[in-house]
mmCIF file of C-alpha atoms in Angstrom:
data_model
loop_
_atom_site.group_PDB
_atom_site.id
_atom_site.type_symbol
_atom_site.label_atom_id
_atom_site.label_comp_id
_atom_site.label_asym_id
_atom_site.label_seq_id
_atom_site.Cartn_x
_atom_site.Cartn_y
_atom_site.Cartn_z
ATOM 1 C CA UNK A 1 50.537 137.274 98.373
ATOM 2 C CA UNK A 2 51.489 140.528 99.930
ATOM 3 C CA UNK A 3 52.537 142.992 98.028
ATOM 4 C CA UNK A 4 56.467 142.972 96.712
ATOM 5 C CA UNK A 5 58.809 144.440 99.250
ATOM 6 C CA UNK A 6 56.163 145.054 102.151
ATOM 7 C CA UNK A 7 57.114 143.544 104.582
ATOM 8 C CA UNK A 8 54.937 140.760 107.281
ATOM 9 C CA UNK A 9 54.688 140.374 111.157
ATOM 10 C CA UNK A 10 52.965 138.563 113.349
ATOM 11 C CA UNK A 11 52.261 139.590 116.622
ATOM 12 C CA UNK A 12 51.684 137.321 119.796
ATOM 13 C CA UNK A 13 50.344 137.467 123.106
ATOM 14 C CA UNK A 14 48.298 137.149 125.235
ATOM 15 C CA UNK A 15 45.638 140.167 125.967
ATOM 16 C CA UNK A 16 42.756 140.811 123.737
ATOM 17 C CA UNK A 17 43.855 143.064 121.025
ATOM 18 C CA UNK A 18 41.368 146.391 122.669
ATOM 19 C CA UNK A 19 43.246 145.669 126.143
ATOM 20 C CA UNK A 20 46.622 144.638 124.939
ATOM 21 C CA UNK A 21 49.746 147.157 125.898
ATOM 22 C CA UNK A 22 52.329 146.464 124.296
ATOM 23 C CA UNK A 23 51.708 144.490 122.557
ATOM 24 C CA UNK A 24 49.224 146.673 120.612
ATOM 25 C CA UNK A 25 51.494 149.207 120.708
ATOM 26 C CA UNK A 26 53.522 147.016 118.911
ATOM 27 C CA UNK A 27 51.417 146.445 116.355
ATOM 28 C CA UNK A 28 50.694 150.280 116.079
ATOM 29 C CA UNK A 29 54.159 151.334 115.031
ATOM 30 C CA UNK A 30 54.621 148.390 112.236
ATOM 31 C CA UNK A 31 51.410 149.631 110.303
ATOM 32 C CA UNK A 32 53.251 152.936 110.800
ATOM 33 C CA UNK A 33 56.583 152.132 109.436
ATOM 34 C CA UNK A 34 54.377 150.380 106.371
ATOM 35 C CA UNK A 35 54.076 146.323 107.485
ATOM 36 C CA UNK A 36 51.563 143.976 106.752
ATOM 37 C CA UNK A 37 50.156 143.557 110.094
ATOM 38 C CA UNK A 38 48.527 140.116 111.940
ATOM 39 C CA UNK A 39 47.717 139.931 115.554
ATOM 40 C CA UNK A 40 47.302 136.876 116.989
ATOM 41 C CA UNK A 41 45.963 137.033 120.999
ATOM 42 C CA UNK A 42 43.861 134.828 123.158
ATOM 43 C CA UNK A 43 39.984 135.747 124.213
ATOM 44 C CA UNK A 44 39.589 135.242 127.746
ATOM 45 C CA UNK A 45 43.015 135.534 129.158
ATOM 46 C CA UNK A 46 43.748 135.819 133.140
ATOM 47 C CA UNK A 47 41.207 136.103 136.131
ATOM 48 C CA UNK A 48 40.943 139.929 136.150
ATOM 49 C CA UNK A 49 37.826 139.356 133.091
ATOM 50 C CA UNK A 50 39.943 141.612 130.284
ATOM 51 C CA UNK A 51 38.235 139.632 127.887
ATOM 52 C CA UNK A 52 36.948 139.899 124.434
ATOM 53 C CA UNK A 53 35.030 138.353 121.573
ATOM 54 C CA UNK A 54 36.981 134.965 120.301
ATOM 55 C CA UNK A 55 37.042 135.199 116.215
ATOM 56 C CA UNK A 56 38.998 137.651 113.569
ATOM 57 C CA UNK A 57 38.503 141.789 113.499
ATOM 58 C CA UNK A 58 40.101 144.488 111.809
ATOM 59 C CA UNK A 59 41.607 146.905 114.702
ATOM 60 C CA UNK A 60 42.866 149.879 112.345
ATOM 61 C CA UNK A 61 45.049 148.027 109.578
ATOM 62 C CA UNK A 62 45.827 145.382 111.806
ATOM 63 C CA UNK A 63 44.131 141.947 111.481
ATOM 64 C CA UNK A 64 42.942 141.033 114.432
ATOM 65 C CA UNK A 65 42.502 137.299 115.694
ATOM 66 C CA UNK A 66 41.256 136.076 119.390
ATOM 67 C CA UNK A 67 41.488 132.104 119.386
ATOM 68 C CA UNK A 68 38.180 130.729 121.779
ATOM 69 C CA UNK A 69 38.678 129.609 124.744
ATOM 70 C CA UNK A 70 36.776 128.583 128.085
ATOM 71 C CA UNK A 71 36.722 131.434 131.075
ATOM 72 C CA UNK A 72 39.169 130.893 133.399
ATOM 73 C CA UNK A 73 38.082 130.271 136.986
ATOM 74 C CA UNK A 74 39.366 132.712 139.905
ATOM 75 C CA UNK A 75 40.148 130.802 142.588
ATOM 76 C CA UNK A 76 44.270 129.997 143.395
ATOM 77 C CA UNK A 77 44.087 126.982 144.264
ATOM 78 C CA UNK A 78 45.782 124.135 142.597
ATOM 79 C CA UNK A 79 42.585 122.557 141.984
ATOM 80 C CA UNK A 80 41.144 126.022 139.647
ATOM 81 C CA UNK A 81 45.452 125.954 138.553
ATOM 82 C CA UNK A 82 44.778 122.837 137.428
ATOM 83 C CA UNK A 83 41.562 123.323 135.399
ATOM 84 C CA UNK A 84 42.525 125.995 134.371
ATOM 85 C CA UNK A 85 45.669 124.291 132.962
ATOM 86 C CA UNK A 86 43.815 121.551 130.721
ATOM 87 C CA UNK A 87 40.328 123.553 129.785
ATOM 88 C CA UNK A 88 41.331 127.187 128.912
ATOM 89 C CA UNK A 89 45.146 127.293 128.339
ATOM 90 C CA UNK A 90 46.716 124.361 126.713
ATOM 91 C CA UNK A 91 43.618 124.430 124.186
ATOM 92 C CA UNK A 92 43.781 128.319 123.264
ATOM 93 C CA UNK A 93 47.832 127.594 122.976
ATOM 94 C CA UNK A 94 47.151 124.739 120.599
ATOM 95 C CA UNK A 95 44.698 127.030 118.649
ATOM 96 C CA UNK A 96 47.259 128.848 118.497
ATOM 97 C CA UNK A 97 50.181 127.027 118.073
ATOM 98 C CA UNK A 98 47.688 125.675 114.993
ATOM 99 C CA UNK A 99 47.398 130.089 113.715
ATOM 100 C CA UNK A 100 51.167 130.002 114.182
ATOM 101 C CA UNK A 101 51.938 127.195 111.806
ATOM 102 C CA UNK A 102 49.771 128.436 109.152
ATOM 103 C CA UNK A 103 50.766 132.157 108.883
ATOM 104 C CA UNK A 104 53.811 133.278 107.242
ATOM 105 C CA UNK A 105 55.125 136.533 108.128
ATOM 106 C CA UNK A 106 58.480 138.065 107.882
ATOM 107 C CA UNK A 107 59.119 138.885 111.202
ATOM 108 C CA UNK A 108 57.347 137.233 114.058
ATOM 109 C CA UNK A 109 56.825 139.331 117.484
ATOM 110 C CA UNK A 110 56.077 137.422 120.229
ATOM 111 C CA UNK A 111 54.994 139.641 123.431
ATOM 112 C CA UNK A 112 55.857 137.228 126.703
ATOM 113 C CA UNK A 113 58.018 134.777 128.149
ATOM 114 C CA UNK A 114 55.565 131.579 128.099
ATOM 115 C CA UNK A 115 54.989 132.350 123.944
ATOM 116 C CA UNK A 116 58.309 131.992 122.942
ATOM 117 C CA UNK A 117 57.686 128.674 121.829
ATOM 118 C CA UNK A 118 55.137 130.082 119.274
ATOM 119 C CA UNK A 119 58.031 132.164 117.870
ATOM 120 C CA UNK A 120 60.286 129.001 117.384
ATOM 121 C CA UNK A 121 57.712 126.970 116.303
ATOM 122 C CA UNK A 122 57.049 130.296 113.402
ATOM 123 C CA UNK A 123 60.771 131.287 112.636
ATOM 124 C CA UNK A 124 61.743 127.317 112.001
ATOM 125 C CA UNK A 125 58.372 127.051 109.826
ATOM 126 C CA UNK A 126 58.084 130.280 108.001
ATOM 127 C CA UNK A 127 61.873 131.250 108.163
ATOM 128 C CA UNK A 128 60.985 134.564 109.762
ATOM 129 C CA UNK A 129 63.187 136.280 112.019
ATOM 130 C CA UNK A 130 62.067 135.962 116.057
ATOM 131 C CA UNK A 131 61.199 139.572 118.010
ATOM 132 C CA UNK A 132 61.218 137.899 122.075
ATOM 133 C CA UNK A 133 59.445 140.745 124.054
ATOM 134 C CA UNK A 134 59.516 140.034 127.217
ATOM 135 C CA UNK A 135 57.477 142.175 129.717
ATOM 136 C CA UNK A 136 59.023 141.306 133.440
ATOM 137 C CA UNK A 137 62.501 140.281 134.859
ATOM 138 C CA UNK A 138 62.529 136.576 134.358
ATOM 139 C CA UNK A 139 61.194 134.972 137.409
ATOM 140 C CA UNK A 140 59.901 137.844 139.146
ATOM 141 C CA UNK A 141 56.421 136.990 139.115
ATOM 142 C CA UNK A 142 55.100 135.930 142.236
ATOM 143 C CA UNK A 143 50.982 136.070 142.204
ATOM 144 C CA UNK A 144 49.951 133.550 144.015
ATOM 145 C CA UNK A 145 47.845 130.682 142.717
ATOM 146 C CA UNK A 146 48.602 131.975 139.322
ATOM 147 C CA UNK A 147 49.948 130.318 136.328
ATOM 148 C CA UNK A 148 52.591 133.025 135.326
ATOM 149 C CA UNK A 149 54.096 131.803 138.908
ATOM 150 C CA UNK A 150 53.944 128.303 138.403
ATOM 151 C CA UNK A 151 55.652 129.304 134.710
ATOM 152 C CA UNK A 152 58.022 131.653 136.394
ATOM 153 C CA UNK A 153 60.241 128.887 137.876
ATOM 154 C CA UNK A 154 61.150 127.471 134.708
ATOM 155 C CA UNK A 155 60.997 130.676 132.609
ATOM 156 C CA UNK A 156 64.889 131.305 132.891
ATOM 157 C CA UNK A 157 65.403 127.524 131.374
ATOM 158 C CA UNK A 158 63.148 128.889 128.234
ATOM 159 C CA UNK A 159 64.384 132.083 127.327
ATOM 160 C CA UNK A 160 67.831 130.480 127.119
ATOM 161 C CA UNK A 161 66.247 128.513 124.785
ATOM 162 C CA UNK A 162 64.248 131.517 122.910
ATOM 163 C CA UNK A 163 68.094 132.973 123.547
ATOM 164 C CA UNK A 164 69.549 130.489 120.636
ATOM 165 C CA UNK A 165 67.088 131.280 118.168
ATOM 166 C CA UNK A 166 66.442 134.894 118.604
ATOM 167 C CA UNK A 167 67.386 138.351 116.659
ATOM 168 C CA UNK A 168 66.275 140.789 118.934
ATOM 169 C CA UNK A 169 64.738 140.762 122.008
ATOM 170 C CA UNK A 170 63.119 143.789 123.710
ATOM 171 C CA UNK A 171 63.078 144.198 127.874
ATOM 172 C CA UNK A 172 61.312 147.874 129.950
ATOM 173 C CA UNK A 173 64.227 148.179 132.567
ATOM 174 C CA UNK A 174 67.350 149.194 133.116
ATOM 175 C CA UNK A 175 68.671 146.495 134.952
ATOM 176 C CA UNK A 176 66.699 143.842 132.466
ATOM 177 C CA UNK A 177 68.932 144.548 130.210
ATOM 178 C CA UNK A 178 71.922 142.903 131.670
ATOM 179 C CA UNK A 179 69.912 139.594 132.735
ATOM 180 C CA UNK A 180 68.400 139.061 129.504
ATOM 181 C CA UNK A 181 72.420 139.200 127.921
ATOM 182 C CA UNK A 182 73.409 136.996 131.148
ATOM 183 C CA UNK A 183 71.079 134.101 129.910
ATOM 184 C CA UNK A 184 72.006 134.835 126.375
ATOM 185 C CA UNK A 185 70.327 137.162 124.042
ATOM 186 C CA UNK A 186 73.308 139.040 122.550
ATOM 187 C CA UNK A 187 70.639 141.631 120.898
ATOM 188 C CA UNK A 188 68.544 143.362 123.861
ATOM 189 C CA UNK A 189 66.780 147.119 123.576
ATOM 190 C CA UNK A 190 65.657 148.922 126.432
ATOM 191 C CA UNK A 191 62.029 149.875 125.096
ATOM 192 C CA UNK A 192 59.943 151.989 127.856
ATOM 193 C CA UNK A 193 56.352 151.391 128.306
ATOM 194 C CA UNK A 194 55.333 155.019 126.707
ATOM 195 C CA UNK A 195 52.515 155.575 125.103
ATOM 196 C CA UNK A 196 51.940 156.496 121.484
ATOM 197 C CA UNK A 197 51.901 160.086 120.795
ATOM 198 C CA UNK A 198 48.039 159.905 119.523
ATOM 199 C CA UNK A 199 47.211 157.987 122.842
ATOM 200 C CA UNK A 200 48.371 161.885 124.616
ATOM 201 C CA UNK A 201 44.234 164.238 124.527
ATOM 202 C CA UNK A 202 44.418 168.333 124.801
ATOM 203 C CA UNK A 203 46.015 169.530 127.327
ATOM 204 C CA UNK A 204 44.018 171.511 130.630
ATOM 205 C CA UNK A 205 45.049 172.731 133.886
ATOM 206 C CA UNK A 206 43.738 170.807 136.857
ATOM 207 C CA UNK A 207 41.036 171.946 138.488
ATOM 208 C CA UNK A 208 43.052 172.280 141.755
ATOM 209 C CA UNK A 209 42.755 174.265 144.103
ATOM 210 C CA UNK A 210 39.191 175.397 143.226
ATOM 211 C CA UNK A 211 37.412 172.462 144.478
ATOM 212 C CA UNK A 212 38.717 169.532 145.981
ATOM 213 C CA UNK A 213 41.581 166.887 145.139
ATOM 214 C CA UNK A 214 40.706 164.547 142.445
ATOM 215 C CA UNK A 215 43.077 161.366 143.014
ATOM 216 C CA UNK A 216 43.441 159.028 139.682
ATOM 217 C CA UNK A 217 43.758 155.475 139.728
ATOM 218 C CA UNK A 218 44.040 153.526 136.400
ATOM 219 C CA UNK A 219 44.444 150.086 135.420
ATOM 220 C CA UNK A 220 43.538 146.357 135.657
ATOM 221 C CA UNK A 221 42.532 145.314 139.390
ATOM 222 C CA UNK A 222 44.484 142.957 141.185
ATOM 223 C CA UNK A 223 46.462 141.505 144.502
ATOM 224 C CA UNK A 224 49.018 143.298 144.813
ATOM 225 C CA UNK A 225 48.311 146.875 143.674
ATOM 226 C CA UNK A 226 47.590 147.946 147.074
ATOM 227 C CA UNK A 227 44.366 148.864 146.473
ATOM 228 C CA UNK A 228 43.313 147.261 150.319
ATOM 229 C CA UNK A 229 46.034 149.796 151.728
ATOM 230 C CA UNK A 230 44.806 152.664 149.597
ATOM 231 C CA UNK A 231 40.887 152.684 150.634
ATOM 232 C CA UNK A 232 42.091 151.730 154.413
ATOM 233 C CA UNK A 233 44.124 154.899 153.327
ATOM 234 C CA UNK A 234 41.267 157.352 152.050
ATOM 235 C CA UNK A 235 38.940 155.862 154.794
ATOM 236 C CA UNK A 236 41.228 157.842 156.949
ATOM 237 C CA UNK A 237 41.857 160.668 154.932
ATOM 238 C CA UNK A 238 38.442 161.495 153.457
ATOM 239 C CA UNK A 239 36.633 163.277 156.893
ATOM 240 C CA UNK A 240 39.763 165.605 157.056
ATOM 241 C CA UNK A 241 40.630 166.756 153.404
ATOM 242 C CA UNK A 242 38.404 166.713 150.693
ATOM 243 C CA UNK A 243 39.377 164.411 148.595
ATOM 244 C CA UNK A 244 37.618 162.169 145.452
ATOM 245 C CA UNK A 245 39.254 159.126 144.269
ATOM 246 C CA UNK A 246 38.620 158.026 140.863
ATOM 247 C CA UNK A 247 39.005 153.922 140.137
ATOM 248 C CA UNK A 248 39.334 152.995 136.345
ATOM 249 C CA UNK A 249 39.824 149.240 135.610
ATOM 250 C CA UNK A 250 38.325 145.766 136.155
ATOM 251 C CA UNK A 251 38.966 142.672 138.164
ATOM 252 C CA UNK A 252 38.022 139.146 138.905
ATOM 253 C CA UNK A 253 33.498 139.579 140.528
ATOM 254 C CA UNK A 254 35.433 138.133 144.174
ATOM 255 C CA UNK A 255 38.143 140.727 143.889
ATOM 256 C CA UNK A 256 36.028 143.780 143.125
ATOM 257 C CA UNK A 257 33.002 142.845 145.852
ATOM 258 C CA UNK A 258 35.539 142.684 148.303
ATOM 259 C CA UNK A 259 36.916 146.203 147.448
ATOM 260 C CA UNK A 260 34.079 148.036 147.684
ATOM 261 C CA UNK A 261 32.895 145.552 151.250
ATOM 262 C CA UNK A 262 36.036 147.100 152.748
ATOM 263 C CA UNK A 263 35.416 150.318 150.989
ATOM 264 C CA UNK A 264 32.019 150.409 153.420
ATOM 265 C CA UNK A 265 33.398 149.093 156.476
ATOM 266 C CA UNK A 266 36.380 151.387 156.739
ATOM 267 C CA UNK A 267 33.893 154.904 155.675
ATOM 268 C CA UNK A 268 36.123 155.321 152.292
ATOM 269 C CA UNK A 269 32.979 154.923 149.903
ATOM 270 C CA UNK A 270 31.694 158.275 149.934
ATOM 271 C CA UNK A 271 34.525 159.114 148.575
ATOM 272 C CA UNK A 272 35.231 156.802 146.062
ATOM 273 C CA UNK A 273 33.901 156.617 142.729
ATOM 274 C CA UNK A 274 34.493 153.065 141.015
ATOM 275 C CA UNK A 275 34.346 154.141 137.299
ATOM 276 C CA UNK A 276 34.480 150.672 135.632
ATOM 277 C CA UNK A 277 36.698 149.539 131.988
ATOM 278 C CA UNK A 278 38.189 152.092 129.991
ATOM 279 C CA UNK A 279 39.540 151.287 126.920
ATOM 280 C CA UNK A 280 42.990 152.345 125.248
ATOM 281 C CA UNK A 281 41.877 155.914 124.221
ATOM 282 C CA UNK A 282 40.432 157.491 126.913
ATOM 283 C CA UNK A 283 42.632 156.334 129.994
ATOM 284 C CA UNK A 284 44.104 160.405 128.737
ATOM 285 C CA UNK A 285 41.572 161.775 129.643
ATOM 286 C CA UNK A 286 41.195 159.647 132.468
ATOM 287 C CA UNK A 287 43.835 161.321 134.126
ATOM 288 C CA UNK A 288 42.955 164.751 133.055
ATOM 289 C CA UNK A 289 39.423 164.584 135.023
ATOM 290 C CA UNK A 290 41.787 164.119 138.625
ATOM 291 C CA UNK A 291 44.754 166.605 139.431
ATOM 292 C CA UNK A 292 46.728 163.232 140.471
ATOM 293 C CA UNK A 293 47.478 159.976 139.118
ATOM 294 C CA UNK A 294 47.887 157.083 142.389
ATOM 295 C CA UNK A 295 50.605 154.001 141.100
ATOM 296 C CA UNK A 296 50.529 151.971 143.792
ATOM 297 C CA UNK A 297 51.742 148.779 144.340
ATOM 298 C CA UNK A 298 52.683 146.042 147.104
ATOM 299 C CA UNK A 299 56.362 146.846 147.406
ATOM 300 C CA UNK A 300 56.988 143.739 149.461
ATOM 301 C CA UNK A 301 55.481 141.491 146.305
ATOM 302 C CA UNK A 302 58.811 140.112 143.856
ATOM 303 C CA UNK A 303 58.103 141.568 140.585
ATOM 304 C CA UNK A 304 56.513 145.165 141.519
ATOM 305 C CA UNK A 305 59.937 146.528 141.748
ATOM 306 C CA UNK A 306 59.955 147.391 138.016
ATOM 307 C CA UNK A 307 60.032 151.051 135.786
ATOM 308 C CA UNK A 308 55.123 151.063 135.633
ATOM 309 C CA UNK A 309 53.472 152.081 132.878
ATOM 310 C CA UNK A 310 50.895 153.549 134.519
ATOM 311 C CA UNK A 311 53.961 155.906 136.117
ATOM 312 C CA UNK A 312 54.884 157.322 132.045
ATOM 313 C CA UNK A 313 50.995 157.368 130.849
ATOM 314 C CA UNK A 314 50.396 158.956 133.863
ATOM 315 C CA UNK A 315 53.108 162.336 133.447
ATOM 316 C CA UNK A 316 52.766 161.821 129.988
ATOM 317 C CA UNK A 317 48.963 162.958 129.629
ATOM 318 C CA UNK A 318 50.547 165.866 132.142
ATOM 319 C CA UNK A 319 49.591 165.474 135.915
ATOM 320 C CA UNK A 320 51.869 164.230 138.705
ATOM 321 C CA UNK A 321 51.636 160.950 140.039
ATOM 322 C CA UNK A 322 52.074 159.633 143.721
ATOM 323 C CA UNK A 323 53.561 156.213 143.327
ATOM 324 C CA UNK A 324 54.643 153.832 145.424
ATOM 325 C CA UNK A 325 58.396 153.677 146.292
ATOM 326 C CA UNK A 326 59.998 151.463 144.542
ATOM 327 C CA UNK A 327 63.347 151.582 143.046
ATOM 328 C CA UNK A 328 62.925 152.106 139.080
ATOM 329 C CA UNK A 329 60.202 154.125 139.990
ATOM 330 C CA UNK A 330 61.489 155.786 142.873
ATOM 331 C CA UNK A 331 64.690 156.384 140.646
ATOM 332 C CA UNK A 332 62.009 158.118 137.732
ATOM 333 C CA UNK A 333 60.789 160.328 140.029
ATOM 334 C CA UNK A 334 63.321 161.759 141.387
ATOM 335 C CA UNK A 335 65.318 162.207 138.432
ATOM 336 C CA UNK A 336 62.522 164.615 136.811
ATOM 337 C CA UNK A 337 60.361 166.096 139.646
ATOM 338 C CA UNK A 338 57.472 164.452 138.599
ATOM 339 C CA UNK A 339 55.346 163.528 141.998
ATOM 340 C CA UNK A 340 55.994 161.645 144.808
ATOM 341 C CA UNK A 341 57.002 158.392 146.108
ATOM 342 C CA UNK A 342 55.869 156.380 149.218
ATOM 343 C CA UNK A 343 55.750 152.725 151.170
ATOM 344 C CA UNK A 344 52.580 151.751 150.835
ATOM 345 C CA UNK A 345 51.137 150.911 154.107
ATOM 346 C CA UNK A 346 47.747 152.634 154.585
ATOM 347 C CA UNK A 347 49.089 155.266 157.141
ATOM 348 C CA UNK A 348 51.437 156.094 155.230
ATOM 349 C CA UNK A 349 49.506 156.285 152.201
ATOM 350 C CA UNK A 350 46.995 158.365 154.165
ATOM 351 C CA UNK A 351 50.306 160.587 155.544
ATOM 352 C CA UNK A 352 50.907 160.961 151.316
ATOM 353 C CA UNK A 353 47.837 161.577 150.358
ATOM 354 C CA UNK A 354 46.941 164.279 153.034
ATOM 355 C CA UNK A 355 50.007 165.972 152.239
ATOM 356 C CA UNK A 356 49.114 166.186 147.882
ATOM 357 C CA UNK A 357 46.365 167.236 148.651
ATOM 358 C CA UNK A 358 46.516 170.005 150.634
ATOM 359 C CA UNK A 359 49.864 171.156 148.167
ATOM 360 C CA UNK A 360 48.610 175.017 147.485
ATOM 361 C CA UNK A 361 48.500 174.682 143.762
ATOM 362 C CA UNK A 362 49.162 171.921 141.938
ATOM 363 C CA UNK A 363 49.161 173.269 137.926
ATOM 364 C CA UNK A 364 52.932 173.756 137.741
ATOM 365 C CA UNK A 365 53.286 170.487 138.073
ATOM 366 C CA UNK A 366 51.367 169.041 136.087
ATOM 367 C CA UNK A 367 52.158 171.300 133.563
ATOM 368 C CA UNK A 368 56.368 170.345 133.992
ATOM 369 C CA UNK A 369 54.619 166.931 133.473
ATOM 370 C CA UNK A 370 53.074 167.724 129.842
ATOM 371 C CA UNK A 371 56.361 168.892 129.053
ATOM 372 C CA UNK A 372 58.529 165.951 129.828
ATOM 373 C CA UNK A 373 56.077 163.425 128.668
ATOM 374 C CA UNK A 374 56.071 165.859 125.306
ATOM 375 C CA UNK A 375 59.792 166.072 125.341
ATOM 376 C CA UNK A 376 60.975 162.094 126.473
ATOM 377 C CA UNK A 377 58.186 159.820 126.299
ATOM 378 C CA UNK A 378 56.292 158.264 123.596
ATOM 379 C CA UNK A 379 56.143 155.172 121.949
ATOM 380 C CA UNK A 380 57.295 155.670 118.712
ATOM 381 C CA UNK A 381 60.728 156.993 120.086
ATOM 382 C CA UNK A 382 61.380 154.171 122.744
ATOM 383 C CA UNK A 383 60.683 151.024 119.576
ATOM 384 C CA UNK A 384 62.506 153.357 116.838
ATOM 385 C CA UNK A 385 65.538 151.156 116.355
ATOM 386 C CA UNK A 386 63.953 148.084 117.723
ATOM 387 C CA UNK A 387 61.775 148.033 114.961
ATOM 388 C CA UNK A 388 65.173 149.866 112.168
ATOM 389 C CA UNK A 389 67.266 146.732 113.149
ATOM 390 C CA UNK A 390 64.165 144.249 112.317
ATOM 391 C CA UNK A 391 62.604 145.564 109.282
ATOM 392 C CA UNK A 392 65.028 146.625 107.479
ATOM 393 C CA UNK A 393 66.634 143.196 107.705
ATOM 394 C CA UNK A 394 63.546 141.696 106.715
ATOM 395 C CA UNK A 395 62.756 143.830 103.996
ATOM 396 C CA UNK A 396 65.607 143.126 102.306
ATOM 397 C CA UNK A 397 65.010 139.686 102.137
ATOM 398 C CA UNK A 398 61.429 140.085 101.409
ATOM 399 C CA UNK A 399 62.718 141.862 98.117
ATOM 400 C CA UNK A 400 65.087 139.132 96.775
ATOM 401 C CA UNK A 401 62.825 136.382 97.395
#
């Protein structure tokens, strides 16, 4: 039993804890609010290798359980989808459902629309308050061959059921507030993907213009993030300007091999350093190792027009961003004067890289970015209202029970 009056929170998400983004930050915020936090996730979600060990562990003050599962196949055909559904995800979801039924909590916080039925199960079984965090615009994901793209076809119907039972919901971008209210949610909170205050490393100026211009691209490596165009653009610009590209992140073996082969063929390899996976705690330092952050997406793909957490992290670290011109990223860049935008095709990217690399001095804009981050971009500020609503209501129930 928990201490009298101490709310208990169960956070459910797809990702392993160490490589999650919003779910992990919600756990840290709940910890800071004095709750007892449990995290339930999968051990091998997705096809990009963002995997971890199954079983129980303790991370900070959060009790973590990652269900065992078979590794999903990396193919995009129907056979891979069917195999992944029946041999990887359905068994994992069954284990998560059993855990959900067995573990009481005052608040169940579900990150990701496909897991909303688990939140409904918990609410019915334990009379908990249900929070749904919707990371992407409903129905927008269209990654070819992914199970997420199949779920997108029924996502609005599933969320309509969740809307009837949820006590609160959260979204990443302002337009999505209206979308969820149209679906039927009454209490929708905007929680942008800003980093935790503790995530920031001590600021240091960029080395530019004293040395070559270094660009940092950080995050999971997958189709749709304009890597092909970026590599081709680096191959064009490298012989003309003193640049380096640091790529930090992991992807499927087949996709990583294809990108590295592409870099060799177009002459970009001498200008690229593949830095591998980076822990959440080291991301800020990776940005500060460079002069400019890259936040690139193929804007022709549905769902790639949102406000990227990579953009918020780059600016909060204290580096300007070169960002593809999706509508919300464009608005953010223009409003705060924290970088540049460009179309995602090779020629436009090459021109943008060359323009930034020949900028006289990047120190002033970098200092401005850090000031914006310190003043306006923190997860604690973004999530405060949502947590206050949820925990005040549930804490009173706990103390009176």
